[in-house]
């Protein structure tokens, strides 16, 4: 696990309607990824978006303040689970993002395309035949991965060993307004595990 953290960045003014985009990129994805075409040549482009917010009764969106007086109106949610899953094949697996928003914004989860490139908007990764961003795991047995939009829980039973690229979009909603989006690239690794003959 590697943690990358920038220094403090002062956000000033008001985000445009299209939002402020925050990105980080790196090359390259592991060549062992099963569901992406030529994964070793596909880079990571991670992103988040902050949109303007107009409180009920106000006539204009809030400002993020000035350099001398920052008044940023939104904090990204925290996620209590690291974005990685390693599981055995043929098992019922559940992974929960455990998102918590300190601003008490409502969170909604959905599948999204992983991106590649050096800067936003980049491009989507190319999926191998039979896979897509809404179906990133093998589904030949009718067991495609399911993502609960309210709980943020991914559940699956994968019968094939492999390494799978997935991406989850988390929307932040406040008073009926979309104030932010966070995208989590979550690699899922499935392995053929030894059979337990001990009964434990």
CSV table of C-alpha atoms in Angstrom, one decimal:
chain,number,residue,atom,x,y,z
A,1,UNK,CA,0.0,0.0,0.0
A,2,UNK,CA,1.3,3.4,-1.0
A,3,UNK,CA,-0.2,6.6,0.2
A,4,UNK,CA,0.2,9.8,-1.8
A,5,UNK,CA,-0.8,13.1,-0.1
A,6,UNK,CA,-0.4,16.6,-1.4
A,7,UNK,CA,0.2,19.7,0.6
A,8,UNK,CA,-2.7,22.0,1.5
A,9,UNK,CA,-4.3,23.7,-1.6
A,10,UNK,CA,-6.4,26.8,-1.1
A,11,UNK,CA,-9.6,26.7,-3.1
A,12,UNK,CA,-10.9,30.2,-3.9
A,13,UNK,CA,-13.9,31.5,-5.6
A,14,UNK,CA,-17.0,29.6,-6.8
A,15,UNK,CA,-16.8,26.4,-8.8
A,16,UNK,CA,-18.3,26.6,-12.3
A,17,UNK,CA,-21.5,24.6,-13.1
A,18,UNK,CA,-19.2,22.0,-14.7
A,19,UNK,CA,-17.3,21.7,-11.4
A,20,UNK,CA,-13.7,21.7,-10.3
A,21,UNK,CA,-11.9,18.5,-11.2
A,22,UNK,CA,-9.2,17.0,-9.1
A,23,UNK,CA,-7.1,14.4,-10.7
A,24,UNK,CA,-4.0,12.2,-10.2
A,25,UNK,CA,-2.5,9.9,-12.8
A,26,UNK,CA,0.1,7.2,-12.9
A,27,UNK,CA,1.4,4.6,-15.3
A,28,UNK,CA,0.6,1.7,-15.5
A,29,UNK,CA,-2.0,-0.8,-14.5
A,30,UNK,CA,-0.8,-4.3,-13.6
A,31,UNK,CA,-0.3,-6.5,-16.7
A,32,UNK,CA,-2.2,-9.3,-14.9
A,33,UNK,CA,-5.6,-7.5,-15.1
A,34,UNK,CA,-8.0,-9.9,-16.9
A,35,UNK,CA,-10.9,-7.7,-18.1
A,36,UNK,CA,-9.0,-4.9,-19.7
A,37,UNK,CA,-7.3,-4.9,-23.1
A,38,UNK,CA,-3.5,-4.5,-22.9
A,39,UNK,CA,-3.6,-3.4,-19.2
A,40,UNK,CA,0.1,-2.8,-18.9
A,41,UNK,CA,-0.3,0.1,-21.3
A,42,UNK,CA,-3.4,1.5,-19.6
A,43,UNK,CA,-2.5,4.1,-17.0
A,44,UNK,CA,-4.6,5.3,-14.0
A,45,UNK,CA,-6.4,8.6,-14.1
A,46,UNK,CA,-8.1,9.0,-10.7
A,47,UNK,CA,-10.6,11.9,-10.3
A,48,UNK,CA,-13.0,13.7,-8.1
A,49,UNK,CA,-15.4,16.7,-8.8
A,50,UNK,CA,-16.7,19.5,-6.7
A,51,UNK,CA,-19.8,21.3,-7.9
A,52,UNK,CA,-21.3,24.7,-6.8
A,53,UNK,CA,-23.9,24.6,-4.0
A,54,UNK,CA,-26.7,27.1,-3.5
A,55,UNK,CA,-28.3,26.8,0.0
A,56,UNK,CA,-32.1,26.8,0.2
A,57,UNK,CA,-33.3,30.4,0.1
A,58,UNK,CA,-30.0,31.8,-1.3
A,59,UNK,CA,-29.8,33.5,-4.7
A,60,UNK,CA,-26.2,32.5,-5.5
A,61,UNK,CA,-23.8,29.6,-4.9
A,62,UNK,CA,-21.5,29.6,-2.0
A,63,UNK,CA,-17.9,30.7,-2.4
A,64,UNK,CA,-15.0,28.6,-1.4
A,65,UNK,CA,-13.5,31.8,0.0
A,66,UNK,CA,-10.3,33.6,-0.5
A,67,UNK,CA,-6.7,32.6,0.2
A,68,UNK,CA,-6.7,34.7,3.4
A,69,UNK,CA,-10.2,33.4,4.4
A,70,UNK,CA,-10.9,29.9,3.1
A,71,UNK,CA,-14.6,28.9,3.6
A,72,UNK,CA,-14.8,25.7,1.6
A,73,UNK,CA,-18.3,24.4,1.8
A,74,UNK,CA,-17.7,20.7,1.0
A,75,UNK,CA,-15.6,17.9,2.3
A,76,UNK,CA,-15.2,14.6,0.4
A,77,UNK,CA,-16.5,11.6,2.2
A,78,UNK,CA,-14.1,9.3,4.1
A,79,UNK,CA,-14.1,5.6,3.3
A,80,UNK,CA,-13.3,3.2,6.1
A,81,UNK,CA,-12.3,0.3,3.7
A,82,UNK,CA,-9.2,0.4,1.5
A,83,UNK,CA,-10.1,0.0,-2.2
A,84,UNK,CA,-8.8,-3.5,-2.7
A,85,UNK,CA,-10.5,-6.9,-2.6
A,86,UNK,CA,-8.7,-10.3,-2.6
A,87,UNK,CA,-11.1,-13.2,-2.5
A,88,UNK,CA,-11.5,-17.0,-3.2
A,89,UNK,CA,-13.3,-18.2,-6.2
A,90,UNK,CA,-16.7,-19.8,-5.7
A,91,UNK,CA,-17.4,-17.9,-2.5
A,92,UNK,CA,-20.1,-15.4,-1.8
A,93,UNK,CA,-18.1,-12.2,-1.2
A,94,UNK,CA,-19.3,-8.8,0.1
A,95,UNK,CA,-17.1,-5.6,0.1
A,96,UNK,CA,-18.5,-2.4,1.6
A,97,UNK,CA,-16.9,1.0,0.9
A,98,UNK,CA,-18.2,2.2,4.3
A,99,UNK,CA,-18.4,5.8,3.2
A,100,UNK,CA,-19.1,8.5,5.7
A,101,UNK,CA,-19.6,12.2,4.9
A,102,UNK,CA,-18.8,14.7,7.7
A,103,UNK,CA,-21.1,17.2,6.0
A,104,UNK,CA,-24.0,14.6,6.3
A,105,UNK,CA,-24.5,14.7,2.6
A,106,UNK,CA,-26.4,11.7,1.1
A,107,UNK,CA,-24.1,9.3,-0.8
A,108,UNK,CA,-25.2,7.3,-3.8
A,109,UNK,CA,-23.0,4.6,-5.4
A,110,UNK,CA,-22.9,3.3,-9.0
A,111,UNK,CA,-20.5,1.7,-11.4
A,112,UNK,CA,-18.3,4.0,-13.6
A,113,UNK,CA,-15.6,3.6,-16.2
A,114,UNK,CA,-12.0,3.5,-15.0
A,115,UNK,CA,-10.1,6.2,-16.9
A,116,UNK,CA,-6.6,6.3,-18.4
A,117,UNK,CA,-4.5,9.2,-19.6
A,118,UNK,CA,-2.3,12.1,-18.3
A,119,UNK,CA,-5.0,14.7,-17.7
A,120,UNK,CA,-8.8,14.9,-17.5
A,121,UNK,CA,-10.9,13.8,-19.3
A,122,UNK,CA,-8.5,11.1,-20.5
A,123,UNK,CA,-10.2,8.1,-22.0
A,124,UNK,CA,-12.0,5.0,-20.7
A,125,UNK,CA,-10.1,1.7,-20.5
A,126,UNK,CA,-10.8,-0.7,-23.3
A,127,UNK,CA,-12.7,-3.7,-22.0
A,128,UNK,CA,-12.1,-7.3,-23.1
A,129,UNK,CA,-15.0,-9.1,-24.8
A,130,UNK,CA,-17.7,-9.9,-22.3
A,131,UNK,CA,-16.8,-7.1,-19.9
A,132,UNK,CA,-17.9,-3.5,-19.3
A,133,UNK,CA,-17.9,-1.0,-16.5
A,134,UNK,CA,-21.3,-2.2,-15.4
A,135,UNK,CA,-20.2,-5.9,-15.7
A,136,UNK,CA,-16.6,-6.0,-14.7
A,137,UNK,CA,-16.5,-9.6,-13.4
A,138,UNK,CA,-17.3,-12.9,-15.2
A,139,UNK,CA,-21.1,-13.4,-15.4
A,140,UNK,CA,-21.3,-16.7,-17.3
A,141,UNK,CA,-22.9,-18.3,-14.3
A,142,UNK,CA,-25.3,-15.5,-13.8
A,143,UNK,CA,-23.3,-14.2,-10.9
A,144,UNK,CA,-22.2,-10.7,-12.1
A,145,UNK,CA,-21.1,-8.3,-9.4
A,146,UNK,CA,-23.9,-6.3,-7.8
A,147,UNK,CA,-23.5,-2.8,-6.4
A,148,UNK,CA,-26.0,-1.6,-3.9
A,149,UNK,CA,-26.5,2.1,-4.7
A,150,UNK,CA,-27.5,3.1,-1.1
A,151,UNK,CA,-25.2,0.9,1.0
A,152,UNK,CA,-22.2,1.0,-1.3
A,153,UNK,CA,-21.8,-2.8,-0.9
A,154,UNK,CA,-20.4,-4.9,-3.8
A,155,UNK,CA,-21.4,-8.5,-3.7
A,156,UNK,CA,-20.3,-11.3,-6.1
A,157,UNK,CA,-19.4,-14.9,-6.5
A,158,UNK,CA,-16.7,-15.3,-9.1
A,159,UNK,CA,-15.9,-18.8,-10.3
A,160,UNK,CA,-12.9,-17.7,-12.3
A,161,UNK,CA,-9.5,-16.7,-10.9
A,162,UNK,CA,-8.2,-13.4,-12.2
A,163,UNK,CA,-7.5,-9.7,-11.5
A,164,UNK,CA,-10.4,-7.4,-12.4
A,165,UNK,CA,-10.4,-3.6,-12.8
A,166,UNK,CA,-13.5,-1.9,-11.4
A,167,UNK,CA,-14.5,1.7,-10.6
A,168,UNK,CA,-17.2,3.0,-8.3
A,169,UNK,CA,-18.7,6.5,-8.5
A,170,UNK,CA,-19.9,8.1,-5.3
A,171,UNK,CA,-22.2,11.0,-5.6
A,172,UNK,CA,-22.7,13.5,-2.8
A,173,UNK,CA,-26.2,15.1,-2.6
A,174,UNK,CA,-27.3,18.0,-0.4
A,175,UNK,CA,-30.8,19.4,-0.3
A,176,UNK,CA,-31.4,17.9,-3.7
A,177,UNK,CA,-28.3,19.3,-5.3
A,178,UNK,CA,-25.3,17.3,-6.5
A,179,UNK,CA,-22.3,18.8,-4.7
A,180,UNK,CA,-19.6,16.3,-5.5
A,181,UNK,CA,-18.4,13.0,-7.2
A,182,UNK,CA,-15.6,10.8,-6.0
A,183,UNK,CA,-14.4,7.9,-8.2
A,184,UNK,CA,-12.7,4.8,-6.6
A,185,UNK,CA,-10.8,2.4,-8.8
A,186,UNK,CA,-11.2,-0.8,-6.8
A,187,UNK,CA,-9.1,-3.8,-8.0
A,188,UNK,CA,-10.7,-7.2,-7.3
A,189,UNK,CA,-8.4,-10.2,-7.3
A,190,UNK,CA,-9.9,-13.7,-7.2
A,191,UNK,CA,-7.8,-16.8,-6.5
A,192,UNK,CA,-8.4,-20.5,-6.5
A,193,UNK,CA,-8.0,-21.3,-2.8
A,194,UNK,CA,-7.1,-24.7,-1.4
A,195,UNK,CA,-10.0,-26.9,-0.2
A,196,UNK,CA,-10.3,-27.0,3.6
A,197,UNK,CA,-10.3,-30.6,4.7
A,198,UNK,CA,-10.1,-29.9,8.4
A,199,UNK,CA,-13.7,-28.8,8.9
A,200,UNK,CA,-12.5,-25.6,10.6
